[in-house]
Coordinates of C-alpha atoms in Angstrom, one line a residue:
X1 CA 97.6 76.6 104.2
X2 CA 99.4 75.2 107.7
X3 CA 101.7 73.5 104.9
X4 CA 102.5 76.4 102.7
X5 CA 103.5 78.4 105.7
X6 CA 105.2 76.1 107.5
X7 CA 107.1 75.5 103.8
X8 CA 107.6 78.9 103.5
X9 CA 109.4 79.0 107.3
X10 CA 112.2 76.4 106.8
X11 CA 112.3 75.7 102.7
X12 CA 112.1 79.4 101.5
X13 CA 113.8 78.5 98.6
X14 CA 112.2 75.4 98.0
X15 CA 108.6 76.9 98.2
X16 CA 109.4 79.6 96.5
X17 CA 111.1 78.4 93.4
X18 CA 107.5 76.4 93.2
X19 CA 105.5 79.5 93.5
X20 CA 107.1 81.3 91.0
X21 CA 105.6 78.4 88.4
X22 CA 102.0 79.5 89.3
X23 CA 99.9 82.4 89.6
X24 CA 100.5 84.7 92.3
X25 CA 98.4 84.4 95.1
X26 CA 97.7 86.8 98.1
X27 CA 95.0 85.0 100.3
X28 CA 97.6 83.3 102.9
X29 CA 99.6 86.2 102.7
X30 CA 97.0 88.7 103.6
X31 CA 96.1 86.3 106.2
X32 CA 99.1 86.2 107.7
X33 CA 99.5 90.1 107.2
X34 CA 95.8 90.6 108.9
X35 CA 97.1 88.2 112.1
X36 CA 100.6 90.7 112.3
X37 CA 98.5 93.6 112.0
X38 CA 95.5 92.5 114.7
X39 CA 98.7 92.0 117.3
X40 CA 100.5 95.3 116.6
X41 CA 96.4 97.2 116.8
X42 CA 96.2 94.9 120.2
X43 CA 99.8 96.6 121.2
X44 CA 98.9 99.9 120.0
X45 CA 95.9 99.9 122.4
X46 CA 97.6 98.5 125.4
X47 CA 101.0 101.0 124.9
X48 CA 97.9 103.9 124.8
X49 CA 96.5 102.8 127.8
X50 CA 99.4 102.6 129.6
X51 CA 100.1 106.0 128.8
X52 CA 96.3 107.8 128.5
X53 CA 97.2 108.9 132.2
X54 CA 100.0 110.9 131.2
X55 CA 97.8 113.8 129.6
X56 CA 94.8 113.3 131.7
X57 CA 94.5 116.9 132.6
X58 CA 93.3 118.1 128.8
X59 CA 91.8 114.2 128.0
X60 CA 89.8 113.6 131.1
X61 CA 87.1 111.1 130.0
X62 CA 88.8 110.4 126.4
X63 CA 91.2 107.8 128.0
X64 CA 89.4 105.1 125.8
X65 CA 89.1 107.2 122.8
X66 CA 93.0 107.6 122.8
X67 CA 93.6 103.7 123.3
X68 CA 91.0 103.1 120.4
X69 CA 93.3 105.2 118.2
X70 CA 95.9 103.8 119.0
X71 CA 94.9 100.1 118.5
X72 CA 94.1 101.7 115.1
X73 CA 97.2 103.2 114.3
X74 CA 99.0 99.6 115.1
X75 CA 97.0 98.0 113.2
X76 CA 97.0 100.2 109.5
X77 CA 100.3 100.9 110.8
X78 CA 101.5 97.1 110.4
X79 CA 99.3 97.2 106.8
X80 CA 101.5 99.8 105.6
X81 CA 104.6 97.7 106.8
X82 CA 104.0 95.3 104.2
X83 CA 103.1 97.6 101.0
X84 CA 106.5 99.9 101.9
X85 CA 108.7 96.9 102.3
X86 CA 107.2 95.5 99.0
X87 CA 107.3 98.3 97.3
X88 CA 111.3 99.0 98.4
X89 CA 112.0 95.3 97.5
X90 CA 110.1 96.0 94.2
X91 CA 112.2 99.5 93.6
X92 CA 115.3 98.2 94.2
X93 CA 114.9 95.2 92.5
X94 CA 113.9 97.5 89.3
X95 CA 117.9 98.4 89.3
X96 CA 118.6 94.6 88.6
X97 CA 116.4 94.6 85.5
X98 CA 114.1 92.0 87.8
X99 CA 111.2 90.6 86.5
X100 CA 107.8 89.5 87.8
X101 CA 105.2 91.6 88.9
X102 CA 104.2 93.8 92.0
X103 CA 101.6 90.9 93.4
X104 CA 104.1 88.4 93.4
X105 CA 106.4 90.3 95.5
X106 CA 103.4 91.2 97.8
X107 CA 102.8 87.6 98.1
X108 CA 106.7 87.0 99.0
X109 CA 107.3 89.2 101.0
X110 CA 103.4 88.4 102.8
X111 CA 105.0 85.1 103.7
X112 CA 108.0 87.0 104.8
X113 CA 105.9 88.5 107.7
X114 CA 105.4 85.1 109.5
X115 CA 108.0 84.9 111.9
X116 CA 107.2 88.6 112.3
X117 CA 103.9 87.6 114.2
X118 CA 105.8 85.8 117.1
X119 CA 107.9 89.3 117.5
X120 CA 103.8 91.2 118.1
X121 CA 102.6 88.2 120.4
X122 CA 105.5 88.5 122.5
X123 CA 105.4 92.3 122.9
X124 CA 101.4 91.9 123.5
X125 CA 102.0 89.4 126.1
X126 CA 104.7 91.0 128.2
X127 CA 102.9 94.4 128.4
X128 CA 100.3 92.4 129.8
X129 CA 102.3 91.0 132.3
X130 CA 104.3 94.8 133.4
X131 CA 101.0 96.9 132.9
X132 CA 100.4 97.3 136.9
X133 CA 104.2 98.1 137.6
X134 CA 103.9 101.3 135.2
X135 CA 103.6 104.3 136.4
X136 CA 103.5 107.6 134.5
X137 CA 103.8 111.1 135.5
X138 CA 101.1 113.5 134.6
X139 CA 101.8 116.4 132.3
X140 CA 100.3 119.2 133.0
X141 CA 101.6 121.4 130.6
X142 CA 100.7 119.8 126.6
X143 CA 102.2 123.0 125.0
X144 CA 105.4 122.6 127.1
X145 CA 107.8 120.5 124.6
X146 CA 110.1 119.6 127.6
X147 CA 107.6 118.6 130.2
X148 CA 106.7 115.9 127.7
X149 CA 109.7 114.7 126.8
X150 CA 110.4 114.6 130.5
X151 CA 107.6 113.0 131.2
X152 CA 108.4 110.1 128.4
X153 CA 111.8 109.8 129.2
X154 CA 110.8 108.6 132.9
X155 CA 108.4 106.3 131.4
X156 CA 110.5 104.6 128.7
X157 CA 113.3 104.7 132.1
X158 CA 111.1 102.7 134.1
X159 CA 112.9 99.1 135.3
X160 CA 109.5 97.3 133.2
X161 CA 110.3 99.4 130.4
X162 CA 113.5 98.8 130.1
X163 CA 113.5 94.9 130.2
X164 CA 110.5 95.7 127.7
X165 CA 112.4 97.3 125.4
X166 CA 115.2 95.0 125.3
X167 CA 113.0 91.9 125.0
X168 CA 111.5 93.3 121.9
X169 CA 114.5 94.7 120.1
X170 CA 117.0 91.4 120.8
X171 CA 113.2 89.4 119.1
X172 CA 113.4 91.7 116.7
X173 CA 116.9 91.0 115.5
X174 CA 116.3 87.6 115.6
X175 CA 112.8 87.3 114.2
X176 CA 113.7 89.8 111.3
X177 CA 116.6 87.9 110.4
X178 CA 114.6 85.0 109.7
X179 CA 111.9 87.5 107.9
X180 CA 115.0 88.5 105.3
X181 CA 115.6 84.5 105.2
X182 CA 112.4 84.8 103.5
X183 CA 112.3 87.8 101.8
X184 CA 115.5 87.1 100.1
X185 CA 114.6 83.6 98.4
X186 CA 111.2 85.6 97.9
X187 CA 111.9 88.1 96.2
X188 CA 114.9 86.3 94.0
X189 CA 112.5 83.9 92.7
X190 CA 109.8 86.3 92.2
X191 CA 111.7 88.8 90.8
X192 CA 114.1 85.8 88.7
X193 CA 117.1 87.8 90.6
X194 CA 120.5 86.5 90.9
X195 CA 122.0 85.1 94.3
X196 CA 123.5 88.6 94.5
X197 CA 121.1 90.9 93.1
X198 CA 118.9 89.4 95.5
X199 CA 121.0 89.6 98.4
X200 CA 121.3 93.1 97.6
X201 CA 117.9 94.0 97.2
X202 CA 116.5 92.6 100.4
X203 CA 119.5 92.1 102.7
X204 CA 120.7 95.8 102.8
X205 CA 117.7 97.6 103.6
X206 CA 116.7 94.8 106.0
X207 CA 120.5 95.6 107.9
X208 CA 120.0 99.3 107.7
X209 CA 116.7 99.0 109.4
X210 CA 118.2 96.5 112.1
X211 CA 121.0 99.0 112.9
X212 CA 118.3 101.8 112.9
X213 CA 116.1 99.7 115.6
X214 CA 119.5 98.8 117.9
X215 CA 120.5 102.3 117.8
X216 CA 117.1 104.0 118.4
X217 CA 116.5 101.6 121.0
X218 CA 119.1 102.8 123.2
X219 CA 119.5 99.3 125.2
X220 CA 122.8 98.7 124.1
X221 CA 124.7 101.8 124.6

């Protein structure tokens, strides 16, 4: 398994112009996809934590509850990831006459996720390491729309926030950009997609989303 993965990381082409001989397979993947999705349900509960505080008032007592649903909504949350970017990959790919079925492009684009664990470890890490320099104002009013987004916008402002923030969208770029590395021989040899159509298929929506990330993330303007 170590071997296919670590095949998969720096010979995408290689491994997967031998995949596409045999029978698609989805055990590695979904283990990879399981690992991803345990990190972002292990972020999701640490980010609700951090922030159960903010509507104490109205969830006195249900502090743990939130986190729980939180570390729930990461986890299906990073699940879903992988079905929507297969089945975009799968979509576009449709326009290129591509060949190959629905599993095999789970499988590629399962493999695709790897690098995509480091970006959840990080983030899991680090808000372990800020949690006791966060502070978060209390809102009292939950039917006030702007005392909430006032009281966000002073968390997310926070100096720990910030660096947070940045750190994860600059690993993001990175990480993702090695993810499309993936994705693209994936999907072109599991699909039997030109150089092009391939490019196409993966590499544009994978940019879009990049841009979408930099912009929404506000650390660079």
């Amino acid at each position: 398994m170590a071997e296919s993965i670590l095949t998969a990381l720096f010979k995408p082409d290689e491994f997967f112009e031998e995949q596409s001989k045999k029978e698609a397979s989805l055990s590695i993947p979904l283990g990879i996809i399981c690992v991803y999705a345990l990190l972002s349900g292990i972020a999701g509960y640490q980010m609700a934590v951090l922030m159960a505080p903010m509507y104490e008032i109205i969830a006195e007592g249900y502090g743990e509850i939130i986190a729980i649903f939180g570390a729930i909504g990461g986890f299906i949350g990073a699940a879903l990831t992988w079905v929507v970017v297969s089945v975009i990959f799968f979509l576009l790919s449709m326009l290129f006459r591509g060949e190959g079925s629905m599993k095999k492009v789970l499988e590629a684009v399962g493999y695709g996720f790897t690098p995509l664990i480091a970006v959840a470890g990080i983030g899991v890490v680090y808000l372990a390491m800020i949690a006791d320099q966060i502070q978060v104002t209390v809102v009292h009013d939950i039917m006030d729309p702007g005392a909430i987004e006032a009281a966000m916008g002073e968390f997310m402002a926070q100096p720990a926030m910030q660096e947070y923030t940045l750190l994860i969208t600059v690993i993001s770029v990175i990480f993702f950009i090695w993810a499309a590395n993936i994705w693209y021989f994936g999907i072109r040899h599991a699909r039997n997609l030109t150089a092009r159509d391939a490019g196409i298929t993966v590499l544009i929506p994978v940019a879009i989303y990049l841009i979408f990330i930099i912009i929404t993330s506000g650390v660079f303007v």
